[in-house]
Short mmCIF file of C-alpha atoms and ligand atoms in Angstrom, two decimals:
data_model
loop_
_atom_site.label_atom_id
_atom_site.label_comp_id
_atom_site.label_asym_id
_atom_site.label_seq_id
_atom_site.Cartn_x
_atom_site.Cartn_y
_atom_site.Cartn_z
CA UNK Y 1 0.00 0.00 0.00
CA UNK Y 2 1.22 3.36 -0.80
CA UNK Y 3 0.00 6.15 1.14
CA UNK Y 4 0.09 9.64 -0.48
CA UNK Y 5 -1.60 11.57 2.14
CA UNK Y 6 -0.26 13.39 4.70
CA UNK Y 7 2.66 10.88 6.25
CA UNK Y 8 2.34 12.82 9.86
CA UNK Y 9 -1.50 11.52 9.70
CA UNK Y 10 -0.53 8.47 8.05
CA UNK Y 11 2.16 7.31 10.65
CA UNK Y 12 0.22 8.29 13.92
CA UNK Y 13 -3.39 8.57 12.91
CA UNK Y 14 -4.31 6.06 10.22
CA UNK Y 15 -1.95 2.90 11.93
CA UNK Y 16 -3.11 1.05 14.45
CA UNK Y 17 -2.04 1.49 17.44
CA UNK Y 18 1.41 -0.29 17.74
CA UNK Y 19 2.04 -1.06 14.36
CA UNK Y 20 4.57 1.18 14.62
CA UNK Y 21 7.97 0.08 16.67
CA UNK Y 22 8.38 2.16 19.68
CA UNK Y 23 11.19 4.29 18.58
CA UNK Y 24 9.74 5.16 15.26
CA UNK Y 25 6.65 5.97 16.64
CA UNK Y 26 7.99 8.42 18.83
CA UNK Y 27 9.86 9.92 15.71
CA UNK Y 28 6.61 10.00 13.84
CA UNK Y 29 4.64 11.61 16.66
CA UNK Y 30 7.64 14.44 16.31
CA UNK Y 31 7.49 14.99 12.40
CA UNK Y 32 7.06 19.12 12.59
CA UNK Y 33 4.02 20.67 10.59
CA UNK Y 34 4.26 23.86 12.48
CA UNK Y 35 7.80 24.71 13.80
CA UNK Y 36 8.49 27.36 11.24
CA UNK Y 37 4.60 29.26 13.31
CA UNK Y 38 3.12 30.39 9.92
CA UNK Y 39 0.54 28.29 7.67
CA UNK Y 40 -1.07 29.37 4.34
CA UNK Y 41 -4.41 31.76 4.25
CA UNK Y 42 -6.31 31.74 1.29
CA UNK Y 43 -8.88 34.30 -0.39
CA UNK Y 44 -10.40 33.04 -3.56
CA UNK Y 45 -12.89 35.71 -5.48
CA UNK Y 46 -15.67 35.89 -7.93
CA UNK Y 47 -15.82 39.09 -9.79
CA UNK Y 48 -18.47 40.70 -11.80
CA UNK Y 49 -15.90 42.44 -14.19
CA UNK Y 50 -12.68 42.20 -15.45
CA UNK Y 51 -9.57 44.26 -13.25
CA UNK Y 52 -6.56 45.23 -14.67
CA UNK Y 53 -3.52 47.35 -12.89
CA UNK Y 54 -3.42 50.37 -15.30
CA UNK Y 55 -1.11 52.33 -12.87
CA UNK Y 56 1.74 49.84 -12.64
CA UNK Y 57 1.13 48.74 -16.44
CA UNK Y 58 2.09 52.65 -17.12
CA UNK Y 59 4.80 52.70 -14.54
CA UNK Y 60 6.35 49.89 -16.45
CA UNK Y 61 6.29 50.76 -20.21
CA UNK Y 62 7.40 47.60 -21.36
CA UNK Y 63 3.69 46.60 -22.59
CA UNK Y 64 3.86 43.71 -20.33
CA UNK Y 65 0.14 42.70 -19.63
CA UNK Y 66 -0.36 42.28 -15.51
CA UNK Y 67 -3.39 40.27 -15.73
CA UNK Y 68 -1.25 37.33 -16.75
CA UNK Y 69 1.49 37.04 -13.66
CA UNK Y 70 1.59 36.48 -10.30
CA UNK Y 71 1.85 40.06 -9.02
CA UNK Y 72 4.00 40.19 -5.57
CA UNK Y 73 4.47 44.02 -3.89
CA UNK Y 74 5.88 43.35 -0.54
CA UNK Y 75 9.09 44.03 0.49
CA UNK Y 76 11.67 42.14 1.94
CA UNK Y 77 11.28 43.67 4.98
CA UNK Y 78 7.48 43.22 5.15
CA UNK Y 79 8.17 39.78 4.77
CA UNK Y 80 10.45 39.34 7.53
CA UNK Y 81 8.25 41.36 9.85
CA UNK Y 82 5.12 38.78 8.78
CA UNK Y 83 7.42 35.85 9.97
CA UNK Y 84 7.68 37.73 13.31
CA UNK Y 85 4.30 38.43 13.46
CA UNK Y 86 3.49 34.74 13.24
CA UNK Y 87 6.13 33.59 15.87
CA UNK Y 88 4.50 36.55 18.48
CA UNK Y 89 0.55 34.98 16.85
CA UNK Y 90 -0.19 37.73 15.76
CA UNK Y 91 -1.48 38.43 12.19
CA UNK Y 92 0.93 40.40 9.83
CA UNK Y 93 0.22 44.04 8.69
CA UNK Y 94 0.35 43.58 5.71
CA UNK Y 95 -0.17 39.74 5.03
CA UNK Y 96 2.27 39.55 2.63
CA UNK Y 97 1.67 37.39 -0.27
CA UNK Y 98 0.59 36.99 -4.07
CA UNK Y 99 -1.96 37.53 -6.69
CA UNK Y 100 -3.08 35.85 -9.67
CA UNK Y 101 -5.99 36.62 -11.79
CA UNK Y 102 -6.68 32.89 -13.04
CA UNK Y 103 -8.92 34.30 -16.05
CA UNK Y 104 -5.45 36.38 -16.96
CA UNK Y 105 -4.50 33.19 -18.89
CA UNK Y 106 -7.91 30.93 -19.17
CA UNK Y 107 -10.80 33.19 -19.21
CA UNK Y 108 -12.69 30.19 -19.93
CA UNK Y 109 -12.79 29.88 -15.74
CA UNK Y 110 -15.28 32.54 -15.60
CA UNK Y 111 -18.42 33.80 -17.48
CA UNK Y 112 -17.61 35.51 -20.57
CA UNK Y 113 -16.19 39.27 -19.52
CA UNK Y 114 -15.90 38.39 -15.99
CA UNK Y 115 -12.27 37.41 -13.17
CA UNK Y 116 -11.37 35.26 -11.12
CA UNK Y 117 -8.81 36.40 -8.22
CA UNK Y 118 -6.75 34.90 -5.74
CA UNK Y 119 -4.56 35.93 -2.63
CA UNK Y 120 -2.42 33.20 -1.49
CA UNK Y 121 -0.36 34.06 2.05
CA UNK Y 122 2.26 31.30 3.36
CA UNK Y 123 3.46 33.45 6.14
CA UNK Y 124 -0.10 33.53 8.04
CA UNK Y 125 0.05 32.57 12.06
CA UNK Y 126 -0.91 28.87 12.52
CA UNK Y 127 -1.73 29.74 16.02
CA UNK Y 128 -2.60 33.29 16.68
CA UNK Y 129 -4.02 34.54 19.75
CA UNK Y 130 -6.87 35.37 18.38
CA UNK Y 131 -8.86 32.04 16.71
CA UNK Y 132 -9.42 31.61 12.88
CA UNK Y 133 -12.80 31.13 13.29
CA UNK Y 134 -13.12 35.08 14.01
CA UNK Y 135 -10.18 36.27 12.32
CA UNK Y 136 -10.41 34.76 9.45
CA UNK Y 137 -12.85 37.27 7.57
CA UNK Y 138 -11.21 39.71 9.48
CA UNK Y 139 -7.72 39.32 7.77
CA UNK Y 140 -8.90 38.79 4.63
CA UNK Y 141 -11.04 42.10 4.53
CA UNK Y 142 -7.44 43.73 5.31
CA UNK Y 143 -5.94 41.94 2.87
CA UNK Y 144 -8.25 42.84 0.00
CA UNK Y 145 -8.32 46.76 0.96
CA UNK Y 146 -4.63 46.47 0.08
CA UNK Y 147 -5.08 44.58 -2.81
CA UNK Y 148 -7.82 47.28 -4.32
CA UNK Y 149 -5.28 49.73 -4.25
CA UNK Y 150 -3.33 47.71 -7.08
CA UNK Y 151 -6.39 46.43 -9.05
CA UNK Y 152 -8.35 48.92 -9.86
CA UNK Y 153 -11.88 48.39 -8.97
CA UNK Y 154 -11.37 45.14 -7.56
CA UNK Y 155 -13.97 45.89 -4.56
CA UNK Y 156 -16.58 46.74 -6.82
CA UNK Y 157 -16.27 44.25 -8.87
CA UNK Y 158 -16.74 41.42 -5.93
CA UNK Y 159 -19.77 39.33 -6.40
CA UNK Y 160 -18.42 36.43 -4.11
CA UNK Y 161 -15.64 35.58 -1.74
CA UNK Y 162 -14.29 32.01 0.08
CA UNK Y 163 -11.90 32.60 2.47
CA UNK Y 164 -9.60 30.03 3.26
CA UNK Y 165 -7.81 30.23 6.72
CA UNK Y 166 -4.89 27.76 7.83
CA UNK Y 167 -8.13 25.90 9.73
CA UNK Y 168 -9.95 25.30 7.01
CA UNK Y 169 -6.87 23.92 4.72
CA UNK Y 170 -6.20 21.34 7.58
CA UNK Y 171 -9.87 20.12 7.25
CA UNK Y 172 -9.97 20.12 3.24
CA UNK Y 173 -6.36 18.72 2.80
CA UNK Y 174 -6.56 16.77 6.10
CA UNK Y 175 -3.30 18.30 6.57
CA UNK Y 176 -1.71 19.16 10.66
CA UNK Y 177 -1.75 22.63 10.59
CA UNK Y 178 -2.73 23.55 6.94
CA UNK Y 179 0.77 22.79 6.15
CA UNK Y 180 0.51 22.55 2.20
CA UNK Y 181 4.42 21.44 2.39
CA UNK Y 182 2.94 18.41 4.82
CA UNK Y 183 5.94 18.46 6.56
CA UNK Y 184 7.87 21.55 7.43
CA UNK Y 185 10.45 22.17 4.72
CA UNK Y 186 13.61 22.69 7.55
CA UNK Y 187 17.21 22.15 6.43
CA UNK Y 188 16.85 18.80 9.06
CA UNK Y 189 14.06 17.76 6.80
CA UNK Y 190 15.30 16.79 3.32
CA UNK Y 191 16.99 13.27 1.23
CA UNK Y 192 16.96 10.79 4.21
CA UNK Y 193 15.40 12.56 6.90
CA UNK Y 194 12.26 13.37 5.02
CA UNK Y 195 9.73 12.76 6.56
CA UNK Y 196 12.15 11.73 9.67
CA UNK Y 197 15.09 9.23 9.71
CA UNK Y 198 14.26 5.90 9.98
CA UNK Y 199 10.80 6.79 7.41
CA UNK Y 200 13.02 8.25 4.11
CA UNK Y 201 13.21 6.55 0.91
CA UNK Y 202 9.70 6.00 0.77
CA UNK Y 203 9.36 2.91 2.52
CA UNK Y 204 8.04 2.73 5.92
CA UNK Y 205 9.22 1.11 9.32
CA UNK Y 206 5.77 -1.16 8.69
CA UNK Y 207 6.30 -3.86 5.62
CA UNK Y 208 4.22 -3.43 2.82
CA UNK Y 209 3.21 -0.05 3.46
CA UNK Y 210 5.03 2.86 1.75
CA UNK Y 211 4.82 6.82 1.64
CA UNK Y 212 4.71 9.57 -0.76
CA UNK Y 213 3.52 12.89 -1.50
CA UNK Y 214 4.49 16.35 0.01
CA UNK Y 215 6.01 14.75 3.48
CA UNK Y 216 8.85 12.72 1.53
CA UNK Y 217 11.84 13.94 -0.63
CA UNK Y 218 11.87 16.15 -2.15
CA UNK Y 219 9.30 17.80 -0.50
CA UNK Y 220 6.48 19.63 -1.68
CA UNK Y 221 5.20 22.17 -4.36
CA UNK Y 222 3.44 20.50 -7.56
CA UNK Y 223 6.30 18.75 -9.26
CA UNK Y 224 4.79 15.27 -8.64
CA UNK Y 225 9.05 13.96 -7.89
CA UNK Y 226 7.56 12.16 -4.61
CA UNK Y 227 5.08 10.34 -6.20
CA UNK Y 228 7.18 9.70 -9.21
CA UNK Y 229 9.97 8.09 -7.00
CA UNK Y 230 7.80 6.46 -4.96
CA UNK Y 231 6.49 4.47 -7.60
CA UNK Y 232 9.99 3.73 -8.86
CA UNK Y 233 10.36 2.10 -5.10
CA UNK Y 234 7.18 0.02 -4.84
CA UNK Y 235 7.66 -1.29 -8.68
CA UNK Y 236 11.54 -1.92 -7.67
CA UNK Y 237 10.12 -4.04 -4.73
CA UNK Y 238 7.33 -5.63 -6.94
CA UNK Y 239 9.95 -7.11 -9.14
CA UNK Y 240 11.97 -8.66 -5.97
CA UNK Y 241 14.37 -5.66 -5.90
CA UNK Y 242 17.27 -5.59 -4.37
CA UNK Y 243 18.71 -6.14 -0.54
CA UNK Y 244 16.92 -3.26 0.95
CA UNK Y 245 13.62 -4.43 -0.78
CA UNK Y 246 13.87 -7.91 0.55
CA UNK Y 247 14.63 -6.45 4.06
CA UNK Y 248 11.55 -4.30 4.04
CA UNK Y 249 9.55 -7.00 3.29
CA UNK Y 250 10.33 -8.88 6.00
CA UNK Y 251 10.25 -6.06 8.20
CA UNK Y 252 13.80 -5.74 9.19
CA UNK Y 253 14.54 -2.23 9.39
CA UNK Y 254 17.50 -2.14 10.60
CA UNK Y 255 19.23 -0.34 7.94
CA UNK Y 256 16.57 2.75 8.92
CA UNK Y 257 17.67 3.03 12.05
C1 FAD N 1 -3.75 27.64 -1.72
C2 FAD N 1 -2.55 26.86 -2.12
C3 FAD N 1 -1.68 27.37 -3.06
C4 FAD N 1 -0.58 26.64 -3.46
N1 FAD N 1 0.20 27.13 -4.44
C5 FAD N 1 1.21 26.39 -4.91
C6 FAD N 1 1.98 26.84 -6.03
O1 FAD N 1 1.71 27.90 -6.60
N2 FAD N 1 3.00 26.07 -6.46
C7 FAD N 1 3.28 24.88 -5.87
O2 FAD N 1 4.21 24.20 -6.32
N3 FAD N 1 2.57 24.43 -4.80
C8 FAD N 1 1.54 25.16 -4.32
N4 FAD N 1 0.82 24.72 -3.27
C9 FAD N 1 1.27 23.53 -2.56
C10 FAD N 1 0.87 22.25 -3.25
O3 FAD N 1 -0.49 22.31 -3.64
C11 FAD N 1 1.06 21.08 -2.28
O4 FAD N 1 2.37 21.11 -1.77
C12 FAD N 1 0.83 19.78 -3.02
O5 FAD N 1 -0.50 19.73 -3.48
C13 FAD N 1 1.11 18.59 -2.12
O6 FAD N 1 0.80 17.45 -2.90
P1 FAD N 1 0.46 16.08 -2.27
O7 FAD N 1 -0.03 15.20 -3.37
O8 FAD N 1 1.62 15.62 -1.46
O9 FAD N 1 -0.70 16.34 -1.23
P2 FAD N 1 -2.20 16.97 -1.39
O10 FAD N 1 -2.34 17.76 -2.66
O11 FAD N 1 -2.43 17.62 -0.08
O12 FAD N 1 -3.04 15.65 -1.57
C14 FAD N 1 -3.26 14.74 -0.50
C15 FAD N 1 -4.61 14.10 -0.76
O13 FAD N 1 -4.83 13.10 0.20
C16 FAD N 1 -6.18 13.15 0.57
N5 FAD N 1 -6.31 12.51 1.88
C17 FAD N 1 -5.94 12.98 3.10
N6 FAD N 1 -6.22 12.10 4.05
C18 FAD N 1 -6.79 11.05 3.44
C19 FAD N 1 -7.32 9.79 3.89
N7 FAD N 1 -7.31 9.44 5.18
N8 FAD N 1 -7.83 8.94 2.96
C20 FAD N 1 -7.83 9.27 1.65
N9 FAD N 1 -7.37 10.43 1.17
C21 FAD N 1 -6.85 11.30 2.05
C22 FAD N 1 -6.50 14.64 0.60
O14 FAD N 1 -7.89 14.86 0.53
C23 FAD N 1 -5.75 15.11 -0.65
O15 FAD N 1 -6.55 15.01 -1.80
C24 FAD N 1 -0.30 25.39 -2.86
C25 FAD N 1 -1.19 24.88 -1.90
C26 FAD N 1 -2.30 25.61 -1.54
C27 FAD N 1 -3.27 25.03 -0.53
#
């Protein structure tokens, strides 16, 4: 079996109990999904109209059309103030982040003359003082009066909003945290100790079962490697494999640890 969901969930929520040797199970129980204190916050948006950013098309001059990038206008230093924001739990002013008009390069995602829009935030406090559940609509009205002052229009234009906060990713992705990396991307985190040592490589400490997606190597993002590898693995151990395959299908580990 090859699990692609999240391998934090995976290892401690879908096993039963004790499947998992002692030590590995304490590992697993310790995979981080929120050490870095920020999660993603997302604001999708149905608009009436089409938006454009005349200003900052004029500013450039080089005729590049802005409805077709993803348009980014914090600083560096905004940025680093957002990650201290979301250590202290408190939400970033501003909640720095990108656009994208979808219907920039497939109009065919909305009615005929009309945008889509989206604000995407990775540096939003996975556990502010304040919950989600009442901050959520909050932060994203904040975040949208600073976006209107790029796209022109933009708040008129709104004929429907879904706010996604790092709460509700957790429950749609069934993801710890709303971590869309699954596991936290730190430097301890990559090649063999991704997910956590003893767990790399895609197979797990439990025979037969194996792991992919965002929580192995090489992480997340949509580049499908993890699932791609993965496969590689299980067909590897399908066709008898090598040493390591015949040890992980008798369970013996050992060369995890
Ligand atoms: C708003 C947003 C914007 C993003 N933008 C980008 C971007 O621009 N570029 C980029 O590279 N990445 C982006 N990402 C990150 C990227 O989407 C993820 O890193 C990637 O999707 C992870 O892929 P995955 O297959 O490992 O996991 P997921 O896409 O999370 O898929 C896991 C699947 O497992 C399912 N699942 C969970 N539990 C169970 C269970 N018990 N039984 C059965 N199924 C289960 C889930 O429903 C889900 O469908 C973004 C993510 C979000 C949320």
């Amino acid at each position: 079996m090859l699990a692609a969901c999240n391998v934090k969930s995976t290892l401690t929520g879908l096993l039963p109990d004790g499947a998992l040797p002692a030590r590995a199970d304490a590992r697993a129980k310790r995979i981080p999904t929120a050490s870095t204190f920020a999660s993603s916050f997302k604001i999708n948006v149905a608009l009436g109209g089409r938006v454009d950013l005349p200003r900052h098309r004029a500013w450039r001059g080089d005729g590049l059309d802005l409805r077709r990038p993803a348009v980014c206008w914090n600083s560096f230093e905004e940025h680093v103030a957002a990650w201290d924001a979301c250590a202290r739990g408190v939400l970033p002013n501003p909640l720095t982040g990108f656009s994208i008009l979808p219907t920039g390069v497939d109009p065919s995602q909305a009615p005929e003359g009309q945008d889509t829009f989206w604000y995407w935030s990775g540096i939003a406090p996975v556990r502010p003082h304040e919950p989600w559940e009442s901050l959520g609509d909050r932060a994203a009205q904040a975040a949208m009066t600073h976006v209107a002052s790029f796209y022109e229009g933009i708040e008129e234009l709104e004929v429907g909003r879904q706010v996604m906060t790092p709460v509700d990713l957790a429950e749609r992705f069934r993801v710890p945290h709303g971590n869309v990396y699954h596991v936290d991307a730190g430097l301890m985190r990559f090649g063999p100790l991704r997910p956590a040592a003893g767990m790399s490589g895609y197979r797990s400490p439990v025979p037969g079962l194996y792991l992919s997606g965002g929580g192995t190597h090489p992480s997340a993002g949509i580049c499908g490697i993890p699932g791609q590898l993965a496969a590689r693995v299980v067909a590897r151990d399908l066709r008898g494999g090598g040493l390591l395959s015949r040890k992980h299908r008798r369970g013996d580990n050992a060369w995890q640890r």
